[in-house]
Amino acid sequence: MGWGRMPATMRFFQDLSLSAFTAGFVAVLVGFTSSVALVFQAAQAFGATPAQISSWMWALGLGMGLCSLLPSLWLRKPVMVAWSTPGAAVLATAGLAGGFSMAQAIGAFIVCALLIVLVGATGWFERIMNRIPMEIAAALLAGVLARFGLQAFGAAQTALPLVLLMLLCYLLARRLWPRYAIVVTLAAAIAYAALRGQMQWSAVHWKLAMPVFTLPEFSLPAMVSLALPLFVVTMASQNLPGVAVIRASGYDLPISRLITMTGLATLVLAPFGAFALNFSAITAAICMGPEAHEDRSKRYTAAASCGLLYVVIGIFGAVVTGLLTAFPPELVVAIAGLALLGTIGNGLAAAVRSEAHREAALITFLVTLSGVVIGGVGSAFWGVVAGSVALFVQQYGQKRSE
């Protein structure tokens, strides 16, 4: 069986393109810089030492990397796994409020991982997702990503020359070299930031990350205050929009098996600081969109490249984290917004395509775009709820009455 899969690695190098690798790099850049501070805060809320924080980065980088790299190569379809950003926010808040120890937090991570494995193994989550119309899923995708598009142009308030340069480079490259538009834009932005002295090289620290094992402690308060909220927000605010991205991008992936995989990876790496691994949404859209590769069958190389970079981050920890956080924040949000323009447009087009689902899809889009958080659960979940309720009210019993 191993011999039969050898050509997969060779095919990866044949299918890999500069645009696909750049998409993988942009995904890592956006995913890391947008939420790494939250992960640090979550670790510090449990009294983590610098060595334990480094271990968290090691475990998360390795988990995200291998869960993205290996399935992408095996299935030859883009599989994108990330840490739970809303989960980190929940941990940072609940950890400080509850005064939990690191051992109790690790116990909660393990319980959350077991719940994710249960949901994946039973197929419950996939069955729910199968009942959501494609228009609602496309509207959810557009709503999640549109915020990044807005932030891209909002960055002009604090870095007008940089954003204008990037927009001009993007438009020219889209006309002259459409396949390499993001490559050209990113290169020009980095060159401009370096020449202006805006790269924060002082953030780079040259040391390797080492795993630190923490013996878990299981307590009922930690289960209620940490494990259950972490599980709920991971499924509702991460896996739900993640599946929407997969479906809206036209890929047929074994959702339940992949969710089980993320749960098992979290279970193994939890004692070292991996609190929750799940499908990514924003970064997945970058690697699954047309900017990654014009050929849909070769976009898996973008996800595999992203996974490889995550593994490197896990091993080198502080070094790569410092390099990624050295970029100006305006550069990061601008390149993310520009890289997602095509996917946002496709999502909106698919959402309003059917007149029967158009209004419900628009409600889904607007609620998701609002960023509303209710009960600690993000707008992606409430967008789907609002759209589904609208669809039910408008169409229930309609066919039977005709």
mmCIF file of C-alpha atoms in Angstrom:
data_model
loop_
_atom_site.group_PDB
_atom_site.id
_atom_site.type_symbol
_atom_site.label_atom_id
_atom_site.label_comp_id
_atom_site.label_asym_id
_atom_site.label_seq_id
_atom_site.Cartn_x
_atom_site.Cartn_y
_atom_site.Cartn_z
ATOM 1 C CA MET A 1 0.000 0.000 0.000
ATOM 2 C CA GLY A 2 2.884 2.335 0.808
ATOM 3 C CA TRP A 3 4.466 1.648 -2.615
ATOM 4 C CA GLY A 4 1.182 2.469 -4.321
ATOM 5 C CA ARG A 5 1.124 5.894 -2.697
ATOM 6 C CA MET A 6 4.710 6.860 -3.581
ATOM 7 C CA PRO A 7 3.665 8.653 -6.808
ATOM 8 C CA ALA A 8 1.467 10.991 -4.706
ATOM 9 C CA THR A 9 4.567 12.801 -3.430
ATOM 10 C CA MET A 10 6.043 13.008 -6.913
ATOM 11 C CA ARG A 11 2.747 14.283 -8.282
ATOM 12 C CA PHE A 12 2.662 16.975 -5.605
ATOM 13 C CA PHE A 13 5.902 18.492 -6.903
ATOM 14 C CA GLN A 14 4.636 18.227 -10.485
ATOM 15 C CA ASP A 15 1.347 19.963 -9.579
ATOM 16 C CA LEU A 16 2.878 22.605 -7.301
ATOM 17 C CA SER A 17 3.015 26.139 -8.687
ATOM 18 C CA LEU A 18 4.326 29.441 -7.364
ATOM 19 C CA SER A 19 0.767 30.750 -6.976
ATOM 20 C CA ALA A 20 -0.260 27.667 -4.949
ATOM 21 C CA PHE A 21 2.739 27.941 -2.619
ATOM 22 C CA THR A 22 2.086 31.675 -2.193
ATOM 23 C CA ALA A 23 -1.556 30.933 -1.319
ATOM 24 C CA GLY A 24 -0.313 28.494 1.331
ATOM 25 C CA PHE A 25 2.078 31.121 2.705
ATOM 26 C CA VAL A 26 -0.619 33.827 2.751
ATOM 27 C CA ALA A 27 -2.949 31.405 4.568
ATOM 28 C CA VAL A 28 -0.310 30.800 7.244
ATOM 29 C CA LEU A 29 0.474 34.511 7.480
ATOM 30 C CA VAL A 30 -3.189 35.471 7.888
ATOM 31 C CA GLY A 31 -4.086 32.571 10.178
ATOM 32 C CA PHE A 32 -1.153 33.112 12.496
ATOM 33 C CA THR A 33 -0.906 36.865 12.779
ATOM 34 C CA SER A 34 -4.665 37.366 13.159
ATOM 35 C CA SER A 35 -5.004 35.217 16.274
ATOM 36 C CA VAL A 36 -1.628 34.141 17.712
ATOM 37 C CA ALA A 37 -1.961 36.818 20.423
ATOM 38 C CA LEU A 38 -5.221 35.153 21.560
ATOM 39 C CA VAL A 39 -3.436 31.813 21.930
ATOM 40 C CA PHE A 40 -0.736 33.453 24.059
ATOM 41 C CA GLN A 41 -3.437 35.060 26.234
ATOM 42 C CA ALA A 42 -5.225 31.730 26.637
ATOM 43 C CA ALA A 43 -2.006 30.013 27.757
ATOM 44 C CA GLN A 44 -1.157 32.834 30.168
ATOM 45 C CA ALA A 45 -4.671 32.642 31.674
ATOM 46 C CA PHE A 46 -3.684 29.232 33.064
ATOM 47 C CA GLY A 47 -0.356 30.464 34.369
ATOM 48 C CA ALA A 48 1.748 29.054 31.524
ATOM 49 C CA THR A 49 5.503 29.429 31.708
ATOM 50 C CA PRO A 50 7.457 30.577 28.598
ATOM 51 C CA ALA A 51 8.416 26.924 28.017
ATOM 52 C CA GLN A 52 4.747 25.862 28.143
ATOM 53 C CA ILE A 53 3.708 28.638 25.737
ATOM 54 C CA SER A 54 6.408 27.431 23.346
ATOM 55 C CA SER A 55 5.057 23.881 23.783
ATOM 56 C CA TRP A 56 1.554 25.101 22.865
ATOM 57 C CA MET A 57 2.937 26.494 19.608
ATOM 58 C CA TRP A 58 4.805 23.216 18.978
ATOM 59 C CA ALA A 59 1.664 21.108 19.509
ATOM 60 C CA LEU A 60 -0.669 23.389 17.547
ATOM 61 C CA GLY A 61 1.768 23.840 14.656
ATOM 62 C CA LEU A 62 2.409 20.105 14.397
ATOM 63 C CA GLY A 63 -1.301 19.244 14.690
ATOM 64 C CA MET A 64 -2.488 21.784 12.115
ATOM 65 C CA GLY A 65 0.393 20.962 9.788
ATOM 66 C CA LEU A 66 0.055 17.185 9.705
ATOM 67 C CA CYS A 67 -3.783 17.300 9.628
ATOM 68 C CA SER A 68 -3.587 19.594 6.580
ATOM 69 C CA LEU A 69 -0.580 18.094 4.792
ATOM 70 C CA LEU A 70 -1.254 14.345 4.948
ATOM 71 C CA PRO A 71 -4.986 14.271 3.980
ATOM 72 C CA SER A 72 -4.371 16.814 1.202
ATOM 73 C CA LEU A 73 -1.662 14.604 -0.309
ATOM 74 C CA TRP A 74 -3.702 11.423 0.182
ATOM 75 C CA LEU A 75 -7.040 12.725 -1.148
ATOM 76 C CA ARG A 76 -5.498 15.186 -3.660
ATOM 77 C CA LYS A 77 -8.050 17.701 -2.447
ATOM 78 C CA PRO A 78 -7.393 20.722 -0.194
ATOM 79 C CA VAL A 79 -7.894 19.889 3.486
ATOM 80 C CA MET A 80 -7.303 22.856 5.790
ATOM 81 C CA VAL A 81 -7.100 22.500 9.569
ATOM 82 C CA ALA A 82 -6.477 25.312 12.062
ATOM 83 C CA TRP A 83 -6.673 25.990 15.771
ATOM 84 C CA SER A 84 -9.975 27.195 17.213
ATOM 85 C CA THR A 85 -9.670 30.998 17.348
ATOM 86 C CA PRO A 86 -13.018 31.511 19.173
ATOM 87 C CA GLY A 87 -11.977 28.617 21.400
ATOM 88 C CA ALA A 88 -8.821 30.506 22.361
ATOM 89 C CA ALA A 89 -10.955 33.560 23.187
ATOM 90 C CA VAL A 90 -13.225 31.438 25.392
ATOM 91 C CA LEU A 91 -10.213 29.939 27.193
ATOM 92 C CA ALA A 92 -8.560 33.325 27.720
ATOM 93 C CA THR A 93 -11.741 34.688 29.340
ATOM 94 C CA ALA A 94 -12.839 31.621 31.311
ATOM 95 C CA GLY A 95 -9.307 30.835 32.450
ATOM 96 C CA LEU A 96 -8.880 34.200 34.139
ATOM 97 C CA ALA A 97 -12.395 34.201 35.609
ATOM 98 C CA GLY A 98 -12.261 30.643 36.973
ATOM 99 C CA GLY A 99 -8.674 30.519 38.201
ATOM 100 C CA PHE A 100 -8.059 27.089 36.647
ATOM 101 C CA SER A 101 -4.616 25.473 36.666
ATOM 102 C CA MET A 102 -2.781 24.307 33.551
ATOM 103 C CA ALA A 103 -3.435 20.659 34.537
ATOM 104 C CA GLN A 104 -7.190 21.320 34.761
ATOM 105 C CA ALA A 105 -7.118 23.095 31.397
ATOM 106 C CA ILE A 106 -5.353 20.119 29.801
ATOM 107 C CA GLY A 107 -8.031 17.813 31.233
ATOM 108 C CA ALA A 108 -10.689 20.034 29.628
ATOM 109 C CA PHE A 109 -8.855 19.903 26.270
ATOM 110 C CA ILE A 110 -8.954 16.097 26.408
ATOM 111 C CA VAL A 111 -12.695 16.049 27.154
ATOM 112 C CA CYS A 112 -13.327 18.484 24.272
ATOM 113 C CA ALA A 113 -11.244 16.251 21.963
ATOM 114 C CA LEU A 114 -13.316 13.188 22.947
ATOM 115 C CA LEU A 115 -16.542 15.081 22.164
ATOM 116 C CA ILE A 116 -15.185 16.062 18.726
ATOM 117 C CA VAL A 117 -14.245 12.415 18.050
ATOM 118 C CA LEU A 118 -17.758 11.338 19.099
ATOM 119 C CA VAL A 119 -19.446 13.844 16.757
ATOM 120 C CA GLY A 120 -17.179 12.821 13.872
ATOM 121 C CA ALA A 121 -17.456 9.059 14.405
ATOM 122 C CA THR A 122 -21.263 9.127 14.619
ATOM 123 C CA GLY A 123 -21.648 11.412 11.591
ATOM 124 C CA TRP A 124 -24.090 13.685 13.463
ATOM 125 C CA PHE A 125 -22.482 16.925 12.333
ATOM 126 C CA GLU A 126 -22.270 15.925 8.657
ATOM 127 C CA ARG A 127 -25.938 14.905 8.621
ATOM 128 C CA ILE A 128 -26.895 18.352 9.925
ATOM 129 C CA MET A 129 -24.699 20.051 7.308
ATOM 130 C CA ASN A 130 -26.295 17.974 4.529
ATOM 131 C CA ARG A 131 -29.671 19.557 5.333
ATOM 132 C CA ILE A 132 -28.414 23.126 4.811
ATOM 133 C CA PRO A 133 -29.165 24.404 1.252
ATOM 134 C CA MET A 134 -26.135 25.356 -0.852
ATOM 135 C CA GLU A 135 -27.380 28.971 -1.089
ATOM 136 C CA ILE A 136 -27.326 29.288 2.716
ATOM 137 C CA ALA A 137 -23.829 27.760 2.838
ATOM 138 C CA ALA A 138 -22.616 30.140 0.113
ATOM 139 C CA ALA A 139 -24.111 33.138 1.957
ATOM 140 C CA LEU A 140 -22.426 31.987 5.175
ATOM 141 C CA LEU A 141 -19.103 31.762 3.340
ATOM 142 C CA ALA A 142 -19.525 35.236 1.814
ATOM 143 C CA GLY A 143 -20.489 36.714 5.188
ATOM 144 C CA VAL A 144 -17.486 35.223 6.984
ATOM 145 C CA LEU A 145 -15.062 36.378 4.291
ATOM 146 C CA ALA A 146 -16.586 39.797 3.578
ATOM 147 C CA ARG A 147 -15.334 41.088 6.915
ATOM 148 C CA PHE A 148 -11.778 40.478 5.707
ATOM 149 C CA GLY A 149 -12.572 42.299 2.489
ATOM 150 C CA LEU A 150 -13.834 45.289 4.490
ATOM 151 C CA GLN A 151 -10.758 45.225 6.732
ATOM 152 C CA ALA A 152 -8.497 45.258 3.662
ATOM 153 C CA PHE A 153 -9.819 48.628 2.563
ATOM 154 C CA GLY A 154 -10.296 49.838 6.141
ATOM 155 C CA ALA A 155 -6.518 49.486 6.558
ATOM 156 C CA ALA A 156 -6.172 52.491 4.227
ATOM 157 C CA GLN A 157 -7.055 54.713 7.197
ATOM 158 C CA THR A 158 -3.702 53.959 8.858
ATOM 159 C CA ALA A 159 -1.551 52.897 5.873
ATOM 160 C CA LEU A 160 -2.955 54.601 2.777
ATOM 161 C CA PRO A 161 0.204 54.437 0.567
ATOM 162 C CA LEU A 162 0.720 50.712 1.313
ATOM 163 C CA VAL A 163 -2.906 49.754 0.620
ATOM 164 C CA LEU A 164 -3.054 51.840 -2.578
ATOM 165 C CA LEU A 165 0.194 50.256 -3.788
ATOM 166 C CA MET A 166 -1.156 46.771 -3.103
ATOM 167 C CA LEU A 167 -4.482 47.500 -4.808
ATOM 168 C CA LEU A 168 -2.735 48.930 -7.875
ATOM 169 C CA CYS A 169 -0.334 45.965 -8.093
ATOM 170 C CA TYR A 170 -3.234 43.548 -7.708
ATOM 171 C CA LEU A 171 -5.314 45.169 -10.479
ATOM 172 C CA LEU A 172 -2.372 45.373 -12.898
ATOM 173 C CA ALA A 173 -1.294 41.809 -12.169
ATOM 174 C CA ARG A 174 -4.869 40.553 -12.579
ATOM 175 C CA ARG A 175 -4.812 41.998 -16.091
ATOM 176 C CA LEU A 176 -1.266 41.036 -17.106
ATOM 177 C CA TRP A 177 -0.475 37.902 -15.029
ATOM 178 C CA PRO A 178 -3.765 36.816 -13.406
ATOM 179 C CA ARG A 179 -2.327 33.568 -12.078
ATOM 180 C CA TYR A 180 0.349 35.426 -10.117
ATOM 181 C CA ALA A 181 -1.659 38.451 -8.936
ATOM 182 C CA ILE A 182 -1.290 37.637 -5.231
ATOM 183 C CA VAL A 183 2.397 36.704 -5.662
ATOM 184 C CA VAL A 184 3.164 40.086 -7.261
ATOM 185 C CA THR A 185 1.068 42.005 -4.730
ATOM 186 C CA LEU A 186 2.654 40.301 -1.722
ATOM 187 C CA ALA A 187 6.199 40.778 -3.069
ATOM 188 C CA ALA A 188 5.582 44.486 -3.730
ATOM 189 C CA ALA A 189 4.054 44.981 -0.269
ATOM 190 C CA ILE A 190 6.954 43.264 1.527
ATOM 191 C CA ALA A 191 9.498 45.280 -0.477
ATOM 192 C CA TYR A 192 7.683 48.544 0.334
ATOM 193 C CA ALA A 193 7.401 47.709 4.066
ATOM 194 C CA ALA A 194 11.095 46.719 4.243
ATOM 195 C CA LEU A 195 12.256 49.894 2.471
ATOM 196 C CA ARG A 196 10.119 52.024 4.822
ATOM 197 C CA GLY A 197 11.543 50.245 7.875
ATOM 198 C CA GLN A 198 8.122 48.907 8.882
ATOM 199 C CA MET A 199 9.212 45.288 9.396
ATOM 200 C CA GLN A 200 9.475 44.521 13.131
ATOM 201 C CA TRP A 201 12.592 42.352 13.027
ATOM 202 C CA SER A 202 13.033 42.701 16.804
ATOM 203 C CA ALA A 203 10.142 40.228 17.221
ATOM 204 C CA VAL A 204 12.349 37.391 15.916
ATOM 205 C CA HIS A 205 13.921 35.138 18.587
ATOM 206 C CA TRP A 206 16.232 32.337 17.432
ATOM 207 C CA LYS A 207 15.306 29.223 19.398
ATOM 208 C CA LEU A 208 13.555 25.903 18.828
ATOM 209 C CA ALA A 209 10.235 24.955 20.413
ATOM 210 C CA MET A 210 10.335 21.983 22.787
ATOM 211 C CA PRO A 211 7.288 19.933 23.902
ATOM 212 C CA VAL A 212 6.386 20.113 27.595
ATOM 213 C CA PHE A 213 4.100 17.351 28.919
ATOM 214 C CA THR A 214 1.468 18.366 31.497
ATOM 215 C CA LEU A 215 -0.340 15.633 33.429
ATOM 216 C CA PRO A 216 -4.088 16.298 33.035
ATOM 217 C CA GLU A 217 -6.405 16.862 35.971
ATOM 218 C CA PHE A 218 -10.127 16.289 35.484
ATOM 219 C CA SER A 219 -12.545 18.465 37.470
ATOM 220 C CA LEU A 220 -16.258 19.123 37.036
ATOM 221 C CA PRO A 221 -15.940 22.949 37.110
ATOM 222 C CA ALA A 222 -13.329 22.798 34.325
ATOM 223 C CA MET A 223 -15.583 20.504 32.269
ATOM 224 C CA VAL A 224 -18.500 22.942 32.557
ATOM 225 C CA SER A 225 -16.550 26.205 32.235
ATOM 226 C CA LEU A 226 -13.867 25.141 29.739
ATOM 227 C CA ALA A 227 -14.517 21.845 27.910
ATOM 228 C CA LEU A 228 -18.187 22.347 26.925
ATOM 229 C CA PRO A 229 -17.883 26.013 25.774
ATOM 230 C CA LEU A 230 -14.689 25.123 23.883
ATOM 231 C CA PHE A 231 -16.485 22.258 22.109
ATOM 232 C CA VAL A 232 -19.589 24.329 21.261
ATOM 233 C CA VAL A 233 -17.749 27.320 19.794
ATOM 234 C CA THR A 234 -15.331 25.049 17.909
ATOM 235 C CA MET A 235 -18.179 23.201 16.185
ATOM 236 C CA ALA A 236 -20.474 26.217 15.654
ATOM 237 C CA SER A 237 -17.965 28.976 14.880
ATOM 238 C CA GLN A 238 -15.193 26.988 13.169
ATOM 239 C CA ASN A 239 -16.306 23.616 11.787
ATOM 240 C CA LEU A 240 -19.670 24.906 10.507
ATOM 241 C CA PRO A 241 -18.226 27.722 8.331
ATOM 242 C CA GLY A 242 -15.299 25.431 7.484
ATOM 243 C CA VAL A 243 -17.658 22.888 5.930
ATOM 244 C CA ALA A 244 -19.507 25.728 4.192
ATOM 245 C CA VAL A 245 -16.225 26.771 2.536
ATOM 246 C CA ILE A 246 -15.566 23.188 1.418
ATOM 247 C CA ARG A 247 -19.064 22.778 -0.045
ATOM 248 C CA ALA A 248 -19.173 26.231 -1.650
ATOM 249 C CA SER A 249 -15.767 25.609 -3.236
ATOM 250 C CA GLY A 250 -17.137 22.462 -4.875
ATOM 251 C CA TYR A 251 -15.096 19.831 -3.030
ATOM 252 C CA ASP A 252 -16.521 16.524 -1.849
ATOM 253 C CA LEU A 253 -14.546 15.583 1.264
ATOM 254 C CA PRO A 254 -15.208 12.872 3.898
ATOM 255 C CA ILE A 255 -16.345 15.416 6.504
ATOM 256 C CA SER A 256 -17.054 12.996 9.367
ATOM 257 C CA ARG A 257 -13.751 11.155 9.021
ATOM 258 C CA LEU A 258 -11.798 14.406 8.859
ATOM 259 C CA ILE A 259 -13.553 15.767 11.968
ATOM 260 C CA THR A 260 -12.717 12.499 13.732
ATOM 261 C CA MET A 261 -9.096 12.992 12.653
ATOM 262 C CA THR A 262 -8.983 16.508 14.154
ATOM 263 C CA GLY A 263 -10.442 15.152 17.393
ATOM 264 C CA LEU A 264 -7.881 12.347 17.609
ATOM 265 C CA ALA A 265 -5.018 14.750 16.828
ATOM 266 C CA THR A 266 -6.256 17.086 19.579
ATOM 267 C CA LEU A 267 -6.495 14.123 21.961
ATOM 268 C CA VAL A 268 -2.870 13.073 21.331
ATOM 269 C CA LEU A 269 -1.431 16.604 21.455
ATOM 270 C CA ALA A 270 -3.625 18.038 24.253
ATOM 271 C CA PRO A 271 -1.116 17.271 27.062
ATOM 272 C CA PHE A 272 1.359 19.498 25.203
ATOM 273 C CA GLY A 273 -1.081 22.407 24.697
ATOM 274 C CA ALA A 274 -3.217 21.688 21.595
ATOM 275 C CA PHE A 275 -6.588 22.883 22.888
ATOM 276 C CA ALA A 276 -8.768 22.293 19.770
ATOM 277 C CA LEU A 277 -8.097 21.554 16.086
ATOM 278 C CA ASN A 278 -10.838 22.050 13.498
ATOM 279 C CA PHE A 279 -11.613 22.960 9.878
ATOM 280 C CA SER A 280 -10.424 26.420 8.927
ATOM 281 C CA ALA A 281 -12.680 28.845 7.053
ATOM 282 C CA ILE A 282 -10.773 32.018 6.129
ATOM 283 C CA THR A 283 -7.474 30.322 5.314
ATOM 284 C CA ALA A 284 -9.280 27.442 3.587
ATOM 285 C CA ALA A 285 -10.965 29.911 1.253
ATOM 286 C CA ILE A 286 -7.541 31.289 0.323
ATOM 287 C CA CYS A 287 -6.209 27.842 -0.617
ATOM 288 C CA MET A 288 -9.431 26.612 -2.251
ATOM 289 C CA GLY A 289 -10.049 29.729 -4.351
ATOM 290 C CA PRO A 290 -9.081 30.463 -7.974
ATOM 291 C CA GLU A 291 -6.075 32.577 -6.901
ATOM 292 C CA ALA A 292 -4.380 29.451 -5.514
ATOM 293 C CA HIS A 293 -4.449 27.617 -8.864
ATOM 294 C CA GLU A 294 -6.534 27.938 -12.014
ATOM 295 C CA ASP A 295 -6.948 24.144 -12.022
ATOM 296 C CA ARG A 296 -9.214 23.041 -9.142
ATOM 297 C CA SER A 297 -7.670 19.565 -9.120
ATOM 298 C CA LYS A 298 -4.262 21.052 -8.241
ATOM 299 C CA ARG A 299 -5.305 23.376 -5.408
ATOM 300 C CA TYR A 300 -4.513 20.628 -2.909
ATOM 301 C CA THR A 301 -0.880 21.704 -3.314
ATOM 302 C CA ALA A 302 -1.736 25.057 -1.674
ATOM 303 C CA ALA A 303 -3.226 23.287 1.361
ATOM 304 C CA ALA A 304 -0.282 20.881 1.502
ATOM 305 C CA SER A 305 2.165 23.814 1.349
ATOM 306 C CA CYS A 306 0.258 25.488 4.176
ATOM 307 C CA GLY A 307 0.469 22.273 6.208
ATOM 308 C CA LEU A 308 4.211 21.993 5.598
ATOM 309 C CA LEU A 309 4.718 25.576 6.773
ATOM 310 C CA TYR A 310 2.664 24.876 9.905
ATOM 311 C CA VAL A 311 4.935 21.915 10.705
ATOM 312 C CA VAL A 312 7.972 24.190 10.347
ATOM 313 C CA ILE A 313 6.286 26.684 12.689
ATOM 314 C CA GLY A 314 5.704 23.899 15.206
ATOM 315 C CA ILE A 315 9.357 22.863 15.139
ATOM 316 C CA PHE A 316 10.901 26.332 15.107
ATOM 317 C CA GLY A 317 8.169 27.915 17.223
ATOM 318 C CA ALA A 318 9.332 31.311 18.378
ATOM 319 C CA VAL A 319 11.509 31.932 15.294
ATOM 320 C CA VAL A 320 8.735 31.614 12.729
ATOM 321 C CA THR A 321 6.146 33.238 15.000
ATOM 322 C CA GLY A 322 8.477 36.232 15.258
ATOM 323 C CA LEU A 323 8.981 36.339 11.489
ATOM 324 C CA LEU A 324 5.238 36.240 10.798
ATOM 325 C CA THR A 325 4.398 38.881 13.400
ATOM 326 C CA ALA A 326 7.135 41.132 11.949
ATOM 327 C CA PHE A 327 4.831 42.068 9.051
ATOM 328 C CA PRO A 328 2.826 45.310 9.447
ATOM 329 C CA PRO A 329 -0.787 44.451 10.437
ATOM 330 C CA GLU A 330 -2.150 46.522 7.530
ATOM 331 C CA LEU A 331 -0.171 44.397 5.067
ATOM 332 C CA VAL A 332 -1.653 41.208 6.534
ATOM 333 C CA VAL A 333 -5.309 42.325 6.416
ATOM 334 C CA ALA A 334 -4.891 43.864 2.945
ATOM 335 C CA ILE A 335 -3.336 40.761 1.363
ATOM 336 C CA ALA A 336 -6.042 38.603 2.990
ATOM 337 C CA GLY A 337 -8.847 40.758 1.618
ATOM 338 C CA LEU A 338 -7.386 40.873 -1.885
ATOM 339 C CA ALA A 339 -6.720 37.115 -1.915
ATOM 340 C CA LEU A 340 -10.364 36.472 -0.962
ATOM 341 C CA LEU A 341 -12.045 38.816 -3.492
ATOM 342 C CA GLY A 342 -12.738 36.042 -5.999
ATOM 343 C CA THR A 343 -14.143 33.689 -3.366
ATOM 344 C CA ILE A 344 -16.357 36.420 -1.869
ATOM 345 C CA GLY A 345 -17.747 37.207 -5.340
ATOM 346 C CA ASN A 346 -18.412 33.541 -6.118
ATOM 347 C CA GLY A 347 -20.103 33.069 -2.737
ATOM 348 C CA LEU A 348 -22.421 36.022 -3.247
ATOM 349 C CA ALA A 349 -23.263 34.910 -6.800
ATOM 350 C CA ALA A 350 -24.159 31.400 -5.603
ATOM 351 C CA ALA A 351 -26.136 32.767 -2.643
ATOM 352 C CA VAL A 352 -28.524 34.880 -4.740
ATOM 353 C CA ARG A 353 -28.707 32.548 -7.743
ATOM 354 C CA SER A 354 -32.007 30.933 -6.745
ATOM 355 C CA GLU A 355 -34.933 33.330 -6.224
ATOM 356 C CA ALA A 356 -36.608 30.848 -3.875
ATOM 357 C CA HIS A 357 -33.652 30.972 -1.444
ATOM 358 C CA ARG A 358 -32.453 34.537 -2.137
ATOM 359 C CA GLU A 359 -33.993 36.355 0.830
ATOM 360 C CA ALA A 360 -33.010 33.660 3.330
ATOM 361 C CA ALA A 361 -29.482 33.672 1.903
ATOM 362 C CA LEU A 362 -29.269 37.474 2.255
ATOM 363 C CA ILE A 363 -30.391 37.232 5.893
ATOM 364 C CA THR A 364 -27.687 34.596 6.473
ATOM 365 C CA PHE A 365 -25.104 36.847 4.821
ATOM 366 C CA LEU A 366 -26.029 39.980 6.805
ATOM 367 C CA VAL A 367 -26.261 38.258 10.211
ATOM 368 C CA THR A 368 -22.919 36.549 9.611
ATOM 369 C CA LEU A 369 -21.330 39.798 8.421
ATOM 370 C CA SER A 370 -22.617 41.640 11.518
ATOM 371 C CA GLY A 371 -20.175 39.764 13.764
ATOM 372 C CA VAL A 372 -22.826 39.418 16.500
ATOM 373 C CA VAL A 373 -21.884 37.116 19.399
ATOM 374 C CA ILE A 374 -24.710 35.633 21.522
ATOM 375 C CA GLY A 375 -24.013 33.306 24.409
ATOM 376 C CA GLY A 376 -20.377 33.150 23.442
ATOM 377 C CA VAL A 377 -21.241 31.694 20.003
ATOM 378 C CA GLY A 378 -20.180 33.663 16.935
ATOM 379 C CA SER A 379 -22.168 35.107 14.048
ATOM 380 C CA ALA A 380 -21.468 32.207 11.647
ATOM 381 C CA PHE A 381 -23.743 29.947 13.672
ATOM 382 C CA TRP A 382 -26.446 32.589 14.154
ATOM 383 C CA GLY A 383 -26.334 33.431 10.447
ATOM 384 C CA VAL A 384 -27.210 29.843 9.567
ATOM 385 C CA VAL A 385 -29.923 29.780 12.257
ATOM 386 C CA ALA A 386 -31.477 33.035 10.995
ATOM 387 C CA GLY A 387 -31.338 31.940 7.349
ATOM 388 C CA SER A 388 -32.778 28.507 8.128
ATOM 389 C CA VAL A 389 -35.638 30.023 10.147
ATOM 390 C CA ALA A 390 -36.391 32.468 7.317
ATOM 391 C CA LEU A 391 -36.417 29.626 4.796
ATOM 392 C CA PHE A 392 -38.699 27.519 7.017
ATOM 393 C CA VAL A 393 -41.209 30.360 7.535
ATOM 394 C CA GLN A 394 -41.273 31.196 3.827
ATOM 395 C CA GLN A 395 -41.458 27.703 2.376
ATOM 396 C CA TYR A 396 -42.865 25.256 4.961
ATOM 397 C CA GLY A 397 -46.045 23.643 3.669
ATOM 398 C CA GLN A 398 -45.887 25.618 0.432
ATOM 399 C CA LYS A 399 -45.631 22.618 -1.875
ATOM 400 C CA ARG A 400 -48.363 20.723 -0.087
ATOM 401 C CA SER A 401 -50.773 23.654 -0.384
ATOM 402 C CA GLU A 402 -50.223 23.991 -4.144
#
